Short mmCIF file of C-alpha atoms in Angstrom, two decimals:
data_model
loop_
_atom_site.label_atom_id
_atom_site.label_comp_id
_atom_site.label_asym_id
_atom_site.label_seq_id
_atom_site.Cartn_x
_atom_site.Cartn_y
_atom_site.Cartn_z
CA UNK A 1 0.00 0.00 0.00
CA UNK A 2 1.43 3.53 -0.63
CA UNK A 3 0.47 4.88 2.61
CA UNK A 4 2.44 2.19 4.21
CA UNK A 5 5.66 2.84 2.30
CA UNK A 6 5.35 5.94 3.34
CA UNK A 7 6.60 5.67 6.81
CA UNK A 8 10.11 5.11 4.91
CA UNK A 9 9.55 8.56 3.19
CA UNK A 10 9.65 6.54 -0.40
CA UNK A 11 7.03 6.55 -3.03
CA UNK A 12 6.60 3.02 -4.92
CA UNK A 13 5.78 4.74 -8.60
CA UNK A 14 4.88 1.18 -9.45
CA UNK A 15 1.93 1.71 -7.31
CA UNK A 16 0.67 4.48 -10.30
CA UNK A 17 -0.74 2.21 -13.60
CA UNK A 18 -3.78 4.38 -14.37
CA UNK A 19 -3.16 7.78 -16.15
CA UNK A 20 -5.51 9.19 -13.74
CA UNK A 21 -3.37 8.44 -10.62
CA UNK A 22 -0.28 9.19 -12.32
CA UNK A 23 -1.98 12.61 -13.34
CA UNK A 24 -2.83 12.96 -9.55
CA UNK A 25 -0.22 12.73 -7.99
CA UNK A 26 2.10 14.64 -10.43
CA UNK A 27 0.45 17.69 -8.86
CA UNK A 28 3.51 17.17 -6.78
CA UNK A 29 6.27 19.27 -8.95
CA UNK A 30 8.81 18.04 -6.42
CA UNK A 31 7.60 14.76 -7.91
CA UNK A 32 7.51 15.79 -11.21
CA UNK A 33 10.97 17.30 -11.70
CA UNK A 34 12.91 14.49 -9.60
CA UNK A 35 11.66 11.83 -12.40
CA UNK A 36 12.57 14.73 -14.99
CA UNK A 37 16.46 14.47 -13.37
CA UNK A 38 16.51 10.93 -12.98
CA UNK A 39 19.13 9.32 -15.43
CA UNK A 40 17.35 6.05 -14.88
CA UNK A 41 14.58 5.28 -17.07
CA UNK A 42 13.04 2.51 -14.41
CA UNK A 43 13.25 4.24 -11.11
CA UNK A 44 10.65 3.20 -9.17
CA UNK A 45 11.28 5.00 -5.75
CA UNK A 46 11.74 8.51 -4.51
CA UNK A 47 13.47 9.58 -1.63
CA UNK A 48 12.03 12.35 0.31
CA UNK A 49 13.66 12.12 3.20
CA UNK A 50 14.01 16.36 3.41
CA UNK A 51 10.16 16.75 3.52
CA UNK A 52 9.28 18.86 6.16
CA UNK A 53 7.19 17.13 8.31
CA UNK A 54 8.15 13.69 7.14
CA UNK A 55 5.45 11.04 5.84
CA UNK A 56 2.46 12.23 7.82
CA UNK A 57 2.64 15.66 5.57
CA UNK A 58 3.04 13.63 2.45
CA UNK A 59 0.71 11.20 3.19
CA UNK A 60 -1.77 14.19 3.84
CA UNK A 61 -0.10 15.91 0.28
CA UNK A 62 -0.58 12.22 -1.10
CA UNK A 63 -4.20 11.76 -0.12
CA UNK A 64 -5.11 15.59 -1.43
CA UNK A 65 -3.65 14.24 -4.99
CA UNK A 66 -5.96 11.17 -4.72
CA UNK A 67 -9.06 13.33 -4.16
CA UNK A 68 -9.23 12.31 -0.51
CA UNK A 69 -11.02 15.18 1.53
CA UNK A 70 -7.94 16.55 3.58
CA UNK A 71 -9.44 18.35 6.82
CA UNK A 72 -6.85 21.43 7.34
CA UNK A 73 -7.09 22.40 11.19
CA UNK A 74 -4.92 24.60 13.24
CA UNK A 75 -2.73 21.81 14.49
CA UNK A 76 -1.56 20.76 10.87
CA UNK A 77 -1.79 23.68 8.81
CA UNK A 78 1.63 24.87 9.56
CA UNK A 79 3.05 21.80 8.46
CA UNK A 80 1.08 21.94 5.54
CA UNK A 81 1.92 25.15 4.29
CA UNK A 82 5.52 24.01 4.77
CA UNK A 83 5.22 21.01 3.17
CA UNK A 84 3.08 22.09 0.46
CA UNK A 85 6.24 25.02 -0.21
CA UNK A 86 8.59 22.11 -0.15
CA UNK A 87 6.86 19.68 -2.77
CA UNK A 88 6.02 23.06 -5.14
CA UNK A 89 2.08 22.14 -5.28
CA UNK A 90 1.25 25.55 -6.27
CA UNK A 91 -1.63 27.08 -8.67
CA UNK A 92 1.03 26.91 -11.45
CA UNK A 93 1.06 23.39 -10.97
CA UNK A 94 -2.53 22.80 -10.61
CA UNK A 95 -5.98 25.00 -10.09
CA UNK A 96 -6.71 25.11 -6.08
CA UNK A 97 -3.49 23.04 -5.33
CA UNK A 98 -3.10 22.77 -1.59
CA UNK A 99 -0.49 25.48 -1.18
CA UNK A 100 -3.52 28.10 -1.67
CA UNK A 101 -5.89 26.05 0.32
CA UNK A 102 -3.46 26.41 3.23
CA UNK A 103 -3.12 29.89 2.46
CA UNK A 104 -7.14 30.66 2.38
CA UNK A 105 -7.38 28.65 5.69
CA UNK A 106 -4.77 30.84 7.47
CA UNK A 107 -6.88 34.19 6.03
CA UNK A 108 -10.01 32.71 7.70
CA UNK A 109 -9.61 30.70 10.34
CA UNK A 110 -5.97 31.95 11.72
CA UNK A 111 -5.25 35.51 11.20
CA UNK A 112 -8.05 37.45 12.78
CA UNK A 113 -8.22 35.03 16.18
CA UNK A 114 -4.94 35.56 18.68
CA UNK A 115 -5.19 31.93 19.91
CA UNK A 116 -5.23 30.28 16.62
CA UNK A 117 -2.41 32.59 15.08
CA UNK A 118 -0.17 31.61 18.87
CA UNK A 119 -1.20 27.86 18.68
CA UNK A 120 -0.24 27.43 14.98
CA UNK A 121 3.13 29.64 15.65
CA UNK A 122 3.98 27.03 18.60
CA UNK A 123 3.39 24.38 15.68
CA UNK A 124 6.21 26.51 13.57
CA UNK A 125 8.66 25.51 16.58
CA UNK A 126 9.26 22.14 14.98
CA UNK A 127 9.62 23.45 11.30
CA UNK A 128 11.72 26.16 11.93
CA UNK A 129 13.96 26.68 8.85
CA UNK A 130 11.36 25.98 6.59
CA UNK A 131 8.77 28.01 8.28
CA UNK A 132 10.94 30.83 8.00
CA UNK A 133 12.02 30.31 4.25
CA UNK A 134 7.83 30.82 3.40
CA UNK A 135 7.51 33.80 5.93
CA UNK A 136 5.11 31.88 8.18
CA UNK A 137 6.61 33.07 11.17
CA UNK A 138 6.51 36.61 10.42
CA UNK A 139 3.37 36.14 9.13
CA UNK A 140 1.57 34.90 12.59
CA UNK A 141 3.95 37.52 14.91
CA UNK A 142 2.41 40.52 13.03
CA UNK A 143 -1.18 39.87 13.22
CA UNK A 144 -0.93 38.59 16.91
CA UNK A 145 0.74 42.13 18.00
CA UNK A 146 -2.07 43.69 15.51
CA UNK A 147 -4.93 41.93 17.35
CA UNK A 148 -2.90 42.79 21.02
CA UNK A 149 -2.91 46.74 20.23
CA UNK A 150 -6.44 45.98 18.91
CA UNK A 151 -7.57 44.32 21.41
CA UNK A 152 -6.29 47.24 24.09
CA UNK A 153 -8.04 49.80 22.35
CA UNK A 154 -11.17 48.05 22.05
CA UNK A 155 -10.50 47.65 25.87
CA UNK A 156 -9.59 51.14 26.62
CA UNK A 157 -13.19 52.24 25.20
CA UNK A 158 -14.78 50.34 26.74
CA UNK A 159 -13.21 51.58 29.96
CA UNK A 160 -14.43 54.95 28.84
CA UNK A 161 -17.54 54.20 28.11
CA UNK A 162 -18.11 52.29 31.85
CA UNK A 163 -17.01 55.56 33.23
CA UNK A 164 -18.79 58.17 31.66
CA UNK A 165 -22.09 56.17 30.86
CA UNK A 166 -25.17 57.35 32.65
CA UNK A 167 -26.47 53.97 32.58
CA UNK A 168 -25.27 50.88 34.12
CA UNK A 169 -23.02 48.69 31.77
CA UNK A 170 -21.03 45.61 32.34
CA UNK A 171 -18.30 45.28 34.47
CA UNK A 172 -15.04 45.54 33.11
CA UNK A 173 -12.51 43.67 34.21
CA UNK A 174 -8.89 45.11 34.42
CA UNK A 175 -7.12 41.86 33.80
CA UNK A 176 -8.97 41.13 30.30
CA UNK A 177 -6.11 42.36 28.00
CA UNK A 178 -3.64 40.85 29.50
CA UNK A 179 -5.24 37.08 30.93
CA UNK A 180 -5.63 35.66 27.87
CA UNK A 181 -2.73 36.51 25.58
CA UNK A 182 -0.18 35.84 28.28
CA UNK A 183 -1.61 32.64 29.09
CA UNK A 184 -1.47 31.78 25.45
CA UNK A 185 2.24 33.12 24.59
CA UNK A 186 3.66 30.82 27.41
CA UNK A 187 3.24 27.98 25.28
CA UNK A 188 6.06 29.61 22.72
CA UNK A 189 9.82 29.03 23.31
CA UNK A 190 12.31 31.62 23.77
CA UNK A 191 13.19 32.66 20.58
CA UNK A 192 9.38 33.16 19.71
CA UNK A 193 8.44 34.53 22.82
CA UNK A 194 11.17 37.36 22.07
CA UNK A 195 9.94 37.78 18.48
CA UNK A 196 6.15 38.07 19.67
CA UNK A 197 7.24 40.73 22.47
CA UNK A 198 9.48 42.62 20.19
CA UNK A 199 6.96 43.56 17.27
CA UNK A 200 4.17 44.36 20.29
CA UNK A 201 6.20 46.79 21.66
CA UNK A 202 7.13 48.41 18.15
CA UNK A 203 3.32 48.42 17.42
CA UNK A 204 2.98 50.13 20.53
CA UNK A 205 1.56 48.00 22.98
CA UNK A 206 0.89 49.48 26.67
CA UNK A 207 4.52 48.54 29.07
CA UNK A 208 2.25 47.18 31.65
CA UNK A 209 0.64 44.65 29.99
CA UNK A 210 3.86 43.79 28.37
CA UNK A 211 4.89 43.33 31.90
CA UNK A 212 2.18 41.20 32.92
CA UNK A 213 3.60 38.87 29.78
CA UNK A 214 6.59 38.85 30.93
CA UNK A 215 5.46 38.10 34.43
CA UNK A 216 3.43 35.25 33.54
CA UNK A 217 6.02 33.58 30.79
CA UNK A 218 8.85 33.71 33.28
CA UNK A 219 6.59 31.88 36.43
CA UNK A 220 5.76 29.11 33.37
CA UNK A 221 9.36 28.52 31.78
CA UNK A 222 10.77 28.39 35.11
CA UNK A 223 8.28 26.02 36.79
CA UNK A 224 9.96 22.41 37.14
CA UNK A 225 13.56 24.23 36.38
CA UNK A 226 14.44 26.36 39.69
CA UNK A 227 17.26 24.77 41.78
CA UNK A 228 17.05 25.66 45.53
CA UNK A 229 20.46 23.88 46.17
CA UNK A 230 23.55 25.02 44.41
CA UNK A 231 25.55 21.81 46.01
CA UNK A 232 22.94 19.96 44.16
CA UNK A 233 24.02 20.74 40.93
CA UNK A 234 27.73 19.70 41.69
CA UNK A 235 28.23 16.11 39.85
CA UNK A 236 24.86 16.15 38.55
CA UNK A 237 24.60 16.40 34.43
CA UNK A 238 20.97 16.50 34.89
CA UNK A 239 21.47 19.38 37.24
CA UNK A 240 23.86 21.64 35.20
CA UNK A 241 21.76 21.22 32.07
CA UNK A 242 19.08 22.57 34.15
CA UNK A 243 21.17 25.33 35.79
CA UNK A 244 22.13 26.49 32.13
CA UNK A 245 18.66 26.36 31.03
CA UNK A 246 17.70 28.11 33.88
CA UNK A 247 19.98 30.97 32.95
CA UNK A 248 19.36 31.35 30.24
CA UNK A 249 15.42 32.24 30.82
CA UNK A 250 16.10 34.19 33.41
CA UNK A 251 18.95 36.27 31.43
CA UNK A 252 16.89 37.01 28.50
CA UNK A 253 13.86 37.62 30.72
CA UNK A 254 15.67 40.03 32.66
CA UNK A 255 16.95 41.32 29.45
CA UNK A 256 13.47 42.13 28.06
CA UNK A 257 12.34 44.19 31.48
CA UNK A 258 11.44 47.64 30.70
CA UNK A 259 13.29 50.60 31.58
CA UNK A 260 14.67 51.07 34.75
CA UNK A 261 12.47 53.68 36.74
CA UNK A 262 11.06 54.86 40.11
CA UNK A 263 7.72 53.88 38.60
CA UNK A 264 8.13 50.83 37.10
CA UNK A 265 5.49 48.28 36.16
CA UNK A 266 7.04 45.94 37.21
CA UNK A 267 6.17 44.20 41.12
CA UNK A 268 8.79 44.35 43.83
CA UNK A 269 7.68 40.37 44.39
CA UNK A 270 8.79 39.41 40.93
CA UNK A 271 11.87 41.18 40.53
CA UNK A 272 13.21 39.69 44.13
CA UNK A 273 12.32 36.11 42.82
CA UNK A 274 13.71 36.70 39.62
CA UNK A 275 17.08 37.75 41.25
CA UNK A 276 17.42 34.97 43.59
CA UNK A 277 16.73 32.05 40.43
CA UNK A 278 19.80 34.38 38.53
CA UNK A 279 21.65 33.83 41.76
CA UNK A 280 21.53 30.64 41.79
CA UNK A 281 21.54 30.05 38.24
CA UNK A 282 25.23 31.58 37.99
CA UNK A 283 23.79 34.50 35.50
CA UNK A 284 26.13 37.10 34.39
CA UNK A 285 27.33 39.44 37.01
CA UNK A 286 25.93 42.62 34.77
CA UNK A 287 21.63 40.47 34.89
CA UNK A 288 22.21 40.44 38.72
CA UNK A 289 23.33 43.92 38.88
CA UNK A 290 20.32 45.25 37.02
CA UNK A 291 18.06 43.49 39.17
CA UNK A 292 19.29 44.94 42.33
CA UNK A 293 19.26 48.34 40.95
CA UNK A 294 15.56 47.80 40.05
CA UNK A 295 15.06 46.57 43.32
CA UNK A 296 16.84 49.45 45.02
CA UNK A 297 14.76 51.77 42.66
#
């Protein structure tokens, strides 16, 4: 069966006797222009062993070529926009190839929602060169700081408009912004954590809430990593690679802290926690420093 060979990330092409199938699946130009280069005339297997997302995105790629209704959901349309970009099924190729069903998908069902654009960016962690290569990533960080800034103002309003009404309205509540996009952007790594918070603030996103991010994602990455002990860590390979990870969170969180100021956003609580996990993560002498001067502050 193909689907079977296709753990092994090779396609039988003796499995293709009908012009129909061969017509199919040659919707595939990564398919089509490997048998174009092949010097022998009876090759009957492909390698594909590059495919992003290995042989559950072909076999998805595979089944769309068969006329197979292929469901595209937030948990696979990253991979399928990457793997579609890798195997060139584009409306060159054929009419309403996958690449632009992928593409219609993310305009509908991603773009316009913060959840779905964070959950399929998490999905982007695992496909990370090639997500890049067809501007996926950039893609999903834009419209989630969009929807963010959006999604203050909206908030701000209606702020306003509990204030100033003469009627009663419904009770705002001050954590709104905040509760459900940093809850949702602690699922990211580092790296896209970083990304996420750096286009938010260029888009002009209020420092508080940015704290409040900042806040949250440090109390999640750090959960399960904090070492009480320093003598614990001594002998312990385990222990170090948890001391270094350690670090490094609590370096580049430290790094991302707004400004230093007498009124800073930031809680007393948090900064005092943050500078005893640098402490005993061994951070650089210039991350302690700056904590204790925020402290002092």
């Amino acid at each position: 069966m193909l689907f079977e060979e296709l753990r092994f990330h090779h396609l039988n092409l003796d499995s293709f006797k009908t012009p129909y199938i061969q017509d199919c699946i040659l919707e595939i130009e990564k398919i089509r222009k490997l048998l174009l280069e092949t010097k022998d005339t009876k090759v009957s297997r492909i390698n594909l062993t590059s495919l992003p997302g290995g042989s559950d995105a072909f076999e998805l790629a595979a089944k769309f070529c068969y006329g197979v209704n292929v469901e595209i959901s937030i948990s696979n349309v990253a991979l399928l926009r990457c793997a579609t970009r890798f195997m060139k099924m584009t409306e060159d190729i054929s009419e309403k190839n996958l690449e632009i069903r992928t593409e219609v998908f993310l305009k509908d069902a991603v773009f316009s929602n913060i959840s779905n654009l964070i959950s399929v960016l998490h999905c982007c962690e695992t496909l990370l060169l090639i997500s890049e290569e067809v501007n996926l990533v950039s893609q999903l960080t834009n419209p989630i700081a969009n929807n963010a800034c959006k999604e203050q103002l909206t908030f701000g309003l209606s702020k306003l408009e509990y204030n100033f009404s003469p009627k009663p309205v419904q009770c705002i509540d001050s954590e709104t912004p905040s509760a459900w996009c940093g809850k949702s952007l602690a699922v990211l790594n580092l790296d896209f954590f970083q990304r996420v918070l750096s286009v938010v603030k260029i888009k002009g996103l209020k420092q508080d809430i940015i704290s409040k991010f900042l806040i949250n994602y440090a109390q999640n990455s750090l959960q399960g990593l904090f070492i009480k002990d320093l003598q614990l860590v001594k002998g312990s390979f385990l222990d170090l690679d948890l001391q270094k990870r350690q670090r490094i969170i609590v370096e580049t969180i430290a790094g991302l802290l707004p400004t230093q100021s007498r009124k800073s956003t930031v809680p007393m609580a948090f900064l005092s926690s943050l500078l005893k996990s640098a402490i005993v993560a061994s951070t650089s002498t210039s991350c302690r420093s700056d904590l204790e001067m925020r402290i002092g502050l």
